[in-house]
Amino acid sequence: VVREHSTGSFVAFHATGILPGTKTSYREHRLVVRPEWQGFGIGPRLSSFLAARWVVLGGEKGWGFASKTAHPRLGGLRQLDPNWAPTGANLRSDKGENFGKIGFIGSKANLPCFTLPHGTKLTVKHSRETQRNYIFVLPPLLHIEMETELSPGDDGSKGIPGVDLKGAGLTIAKFDPPGLAPHCERPESGRWDIEQINGETVRCQAALKSLLSGVAHVHSCSLRRRKISMRSPLRANLAETTEDLSWVQTRCVAQATLQGEIQQVCALMQALRKAAKSKGKSQEGQSVTRPDLPDVALAVAPELQKAAEKLAPQRKDRTCYVHTYVG
């Protein structure tokens, strides 16, 4: 933070983050100068000053300092400054979808993904071990509202009435507590783990007992779905996996509950894996066989389609300046 000497008022602000990866480096995250102090060169000087300090700090580790900006004056100054070296992504146009995201300096695009109505997210992933691609399914937490009073058991410890766990873990075996909100789903036995109680995260039964010992009642419980049949078959390239994702998306029907949504996704993933198993291992250039399941017909009125296209946000291309500090 930069302040004015006599009054102590804010003048400028600079923030730096760590950019992890195969080669860790520092990344300029934010550079702000108050309007009344702009035009005096404070921003570029502050950026170069702190970049030099970060490079010295991370020099022994080999960490560099990178920055990406669409500001024409700041970018133009760095083009002429010998302390800043342009990268391969310099002077490329960007509509803004990836601008400012951690880990995006112009070298890696976002992988395809989509989210279903209840929050289940499907995204394309790359396996470094097998060097193949697949669809990864990430269900959201199942939030349950309840007003359940706790009472000590025979051994003096507290438990949630009507809730039984399987073995020594947090997997639900029975879930029928008193005071359950009428609109809440009842989780299937053996497929959900307790994640949070009253907003507090628990990782084991000992942590759960410790948490319950300090409260008189439970008003909320969040469960996480166990990973059962939640992955698509491995594919040889990204294009095949993207087609798998599109195939799943066009066959997902909106479900009344989160559990119904997850069951539908699991069934589609199982069908994909079964078809891939009957075909054999996917090879580069080999055609991919998918189940012969009809897609969901999505009929949209032509007038509505035209109106939606007109309302879609129009992003302008911006020239981005991407440099690393070498001074």
PDB file of N, CA, C and O in Angstrom, residues 8 14-15 25 31 33 52 57 59-60 72 107 112 125 130 132 134 142 150-151 162 180 227 251 279 289 291 320:
ATOM      1  N   GLY A   8      -1.421  10.733   5.001  1.00  0.00           N
ATOM      2  CA  GLY A   8      -1.599   9.304   5.220  1.00  0.00           C
ATOM      3  C   GLY A   8      -2.710   8.687   4.394  1.00  0.00           C
ATOM      4  O   GLY A   8      -3.068   7.520   4.601  1.00  0.00           O
ATOM      5  N   HIS A  14      -0.891  -2.574  -4.455  1.00  0.00           N
ATOM      6  CA  HIS A  14      -0.321  -3.617  -5.308  1.00  0.00           C
ATOM      7  C   HIS A  14      -0.408  -4.951  -4.573  1.00  0.00           C
ATOM      8  O   HIS A  14      -0.147  -5.023  -3.375  1.00  0.00           O
ATOM      9  N   ALA A  15      -0.801  -6.007  -5.305  1.00  0.00           N
ATOM     10  CA  ALA A  15      -0.900  -7.351  -4.716  1.00  0.00           C
ATOM     11  C   ALA A  15      -0.247  -8.353  -5.646  1.00  0.00           C
ATOM     12  O   ALA A  15      -0.350  -8.246  -6.872  1.00  0.00           O
ATOM     13  N   SER A  25       6.090 -19.536 -10.026  1.00  0.00           N
ATOM     14  CA  SER A  25       6.545 -18.152 -10.180  1.00  0.00           C
ATOM     15  C   SER A  25       5.580 -17.238  -9.451  1.00  0.00           C
ATOM     16  O   SER A  25       4.520 -17.655  -8.987  1.00  0.00           O
ATOM     17  N   LEU A  31      -3.027  -4.093  -9.459  1.00  0.00           N
ATOM     18  CA  LEU A  31      -2.326  -2.811  -9.402  1.00  0.00           C
ATOM     19  C   LEU A  31      -3.365  -1.705  -9.560  1.00  0.00           C
ATOM     20  O   LEU A  31      -4.002  -1.590 -10.611  1.00  0.00           O
ATOM     21  N   VAL A  33      -4.252   2.502  -8.748  1.00  0.00           N
ATOM     22  CA  VAL A  33      -3.842   3.857  -8.370  1.00  0.00           C
ATOM     23  C   VAL A  33      -5.096   4.721  -8.324  1.00  0.00           C
ATOM     24  O   VAL A  33      -5.898   4.719  -9.260  1.00  0.00           O
ATOM     25  N   ALA A  52      10.976  -6.382  -8.746  1.00  0.00           N
ATOM     26  CA  ALA A  52      12.401  -6.591  -8.455  1.00  0.00           C
ATOM     27  C   ALA A  52      12.596  -7.241  -7.092  1.00  0.00           C
ATOM     28  O   ALA A  52      13.427  -8.144  -6.930  1.00  0.00           O
ATOM     29  N   LEU A  57      13.702 -12.150  -3.843  1.00  0.00           N
ATOM     30  CA  LEU A  57      13.238 -13.064  -2.794  1.00  0.00           C
ATOM     31  C   LEU A  57      13.174 -14.500  -3.285  1.00  0.00           C
ATOM     32  O   LEU A  57      13.532 -15.433  -2.567  1.00  0.00           O
ATOM     33  N   GLY A  59      14.797 -15.732  -5.948  1.00  0.00           N
ATOM     34  CA  GLY A  59      15.915 -16.041  -6.838  1.00  0.00           C
ATOM     35  C   GLY A  59      16.540 -17.386  -6.571  1.00  0.00           C
ATOM     36  O   GLY A  59      16.871 -18.125  -7.500  1.00  0.00           O
ATOM     37  N   GLU A  60      16.720 -17.749  -5.296  1.00  0.00           N
ATOM     38  CA  GLU A  60      17.342 -19.028  -4.963  1.00  0.00           C
ATOM     39  C   GLU A  60      16.481 -20.212  -5.398  1.00  0.00           C
ATOM     40  O   GLU A  60      16.998 -21.286  -5.708  1.00  0.00           O
ATOM     41  N   PRO A  72      -3.326  -0.063 -22.043  1.00  0.00           N
ATOM     42  CA  PRO A  72      -2.426   0.284 -23.152  1.00  0.00           C
ATOM     43  C   PRO A  72      -1.197   1.076 -22.718  1.00  0.00           C
ATOM     44  O   PRO A  72      -0.106   0.858 -23.253  1.00  0.00           O
ATOM     45  N   SER A 107      -1.168 -19.390 -22.012  1.00  0.00           N
ATOM     46  CA  SER A 107      -0.589 -20.621 -22.531  1.00  0.00           C
ATOM     47  C   SER A 107      -1.512 -21.825 -22.410  1.00  0.00           C
ATOM     48  O   SER A 107      -1.265 -22.843 -23.016  1.00  0.00           O
ATOM     49  N   PRO A 112     -13.388 -27.882 -21.324  1.00  0.00           N
ATOM     50  CA  PRO A 112     -14.852 -27.828 -21.390  1.00  0.00           C
ATOM     51  C   PRO A 112     -15.499 -28.352 -20.117  1.00  0.00           C
ATOM     52  O   PRO A 112     -15.003 -29.300 -19.495  1.00  0.00           O
ATOM     53  N   LYS A 125     -11.039 -33.690 -17.740  1.00  0.00           N
ATOM     54  CA  LYS A 125      -9.778 -33.741 -17.009  1.00  0.00           C
ATOM     55  C   LYS A 125      -8.745 -34.515 -17.824  1.00  0.00           C
ATOM     56  O   LYS A 125      -9.085 -35.331 -18.674  1.00  0.00           O
ATOM     57  N   THR A 130      -1.762 -41.700 -17.122  1.00  0.00           N
ATOM     58  CA  THR A 130      -2.060 -42.466 -18.336  1.00  0.00           C
ATOM     59  C   THR A 130      -1.964 -41.631 -19.601  1.00  0.00           C
ATOM     60  O   THR A 130      -2.040 -42.170 -20.703  1.00  0.00           O
ATOM     61  N   ARG A 132      -4.176 -39.693 -20.732  1.00  0.00           N
ATOM     62  CA  ARG A 132      -5.473 -39.771 -21.404  1.00  0.00           C
ATOM     63  C   ARG A 132      -6.465 -38.825 -20.726  1.00  0.00           C
ATOM     64  O   ARG A 132      -6.193 -38.286 -19.665  1.00  0.00           O
ATOM     65  N   TYR A 134     -10.648 -37.742 -19.605  1.00  0.00           N
ATOM     66  CA  TYR A 134     -11.894 -38.320 -19.124  1.00  0.00           C
ATOM     67  C   TYR A 134     -12.793 -37.207 -18.586  1.00  0.00           C
ATOM     68  O   TYR A 134     -12.356 -36.069 -18.401  1.00  0.00           O
ATOM     69  N   LEU A 142     -25.048 -32.075  -0.362  1.00  0.00           N
ATOM     70  CA  LEU A 142     -26.492 -32.181  -0.129  1.00  0.00           C
ATOM     71  C   LEU A 142     -26.781 -31.530   1.221  1.00  0.00           C
ATOM     72  O   LEU A 142     -26.412 -32.066   2.271  1.00  0.00           O
ATOM     73  N   LEU A 150     -30.147 -32.752  20.845  1.00  0.00           N
ATOM     74  CA  LEU A 150     -29.214 -33.827  21.191  1.00  0.00           C
ATOM     75  C   LEU A 150     -29.335 -34.170  22.663  1.00  0.00           C
ATOM     76  O   LEU A 150     -29.568 -33.305  23.504  1.00  0.00           O
ATOM     77  N   SER A 151     -29.161 -35.444  22.960  1.00  0.00           N
ATOM     78  CA  SER A 151     -29.168 -35.890  24.359  1.00  0.00           C
ATOM     79  C   SER A 151     -28.065 -36.928  24.536  1.00  0.00           C
ATOM     80  O   SER A 151     -27.786 -37.707  23.620  1.00  0.00           O
ATOM     81  N   GLY A 162     -31.636 -40.913  15.332  1.00  0.00           N
ATOM     82  CA  GLY A 162     -32.130 -41.329  14.025  1.00  0.00           C
ATOM     83  C   GLY A 162     -31.076 -41.390  12.946  1.00  0.00           C
ATOM     84  O   GLY A 162     -31.393 -41.681  11.797  1.00  0.00           O
ATOM     85  N   LEU A 180     -36.692 -33.039  10.920  1.00  0.00           N
ATOM     86  CA  LEU A 180     -36.195 -32.852   9.557  1.00  0.00           C
ATOM     87  C   LEU A 180     -37.156 -31.969   8.774  1.00  0.00           C
ATOM     88  O   LEU A 180     -38.374 -32.170   8.801  1.00  0.00           O
ATOM     89  N   LYS A 227     -17.820 -41.336  -4.192  1.00  0.00           N
ATOM     90  CA  LYS A 227     -17.490 -41.441  -5.613  1.00  0.00           C
ATOM     91  C   LYS A 227     -17.723 -42.868  -6.102  1.00  0.00           C
ATOM     92  O   LYS A 227     -16.863 -43.745  -5.996  1.00  0.00           O
ATOM     93  N   ARG A 251     -28.250 -35.568 -23.165  1.00  0.00           N
ATOM     94  CA  ARG A 251     -29.099 -36.664 -22.683  1.00  0.00           C
ATOM     95  C   ARG A 251     -29.470 -36.519 -21.215  1.00  0.00           C
ATOM     96  O   ARG A 251     -30.060 -37.431 -20.633  1.00  0.00           O
ATOM     97  N   LYS A 279     -15.822 -52.001 -27.149  1.00  0.00           N
ATOM     98  CA  LYS A 279     -15.050 -51.581 -28.316  1.00  0.00           C
ATOM     99  C   LYS A 279     -13.570 -51.880 -28.154  1.00  0.00           C
ATOM    100  O   LYS A 279     -12.854 -52.157 -29.111  1.00  0.00           O
ATOM    101  N   THR A 289     -17.001 -45.587 -30.111  1.00  0.00           N
ATOM    102  CA  THR A 289     -18.373 -46.077 -30.059  1.00  0.00           C
ATOM    103  C   THR A 289     -19.043 -45.576 -28.788  1.00  0.00           C
ATOM    104  O   THR A 289     -18.491 -45.705 -27.699  1.00  0.00           O
ATOM    105  N   PRO A 291     -23.035 -45.301 -26.641  1.00  0.00           N
ATOM    106  CA  PRO A 291     -24.340 -45.982 -26.560  1.00  0.00           C
ATOM    107  C   PRO A 291     -25.371 -45.344 -27.476  1.00  0.00           C
ATOM    108  O   PRO A 291     -25.375 -44.122 -27.694  1.00  0.00           O
ATOM    109  N   CYS A 320      -3.543  -7.828 -25.148  1.00  0.00           N
ATOM    110  CA  CYS A 320      -2.971  -8.065 -23.830  1.00  0.00           C
ATOM    111  C   CYS A 320      -1.448  -8.055 -23.910  1.00  0.00           C
ATOM    112  O   CYS A 320      -0.854  -8.597 -24.836  1.00  0.00           O
TER     113      CYS A 320
END
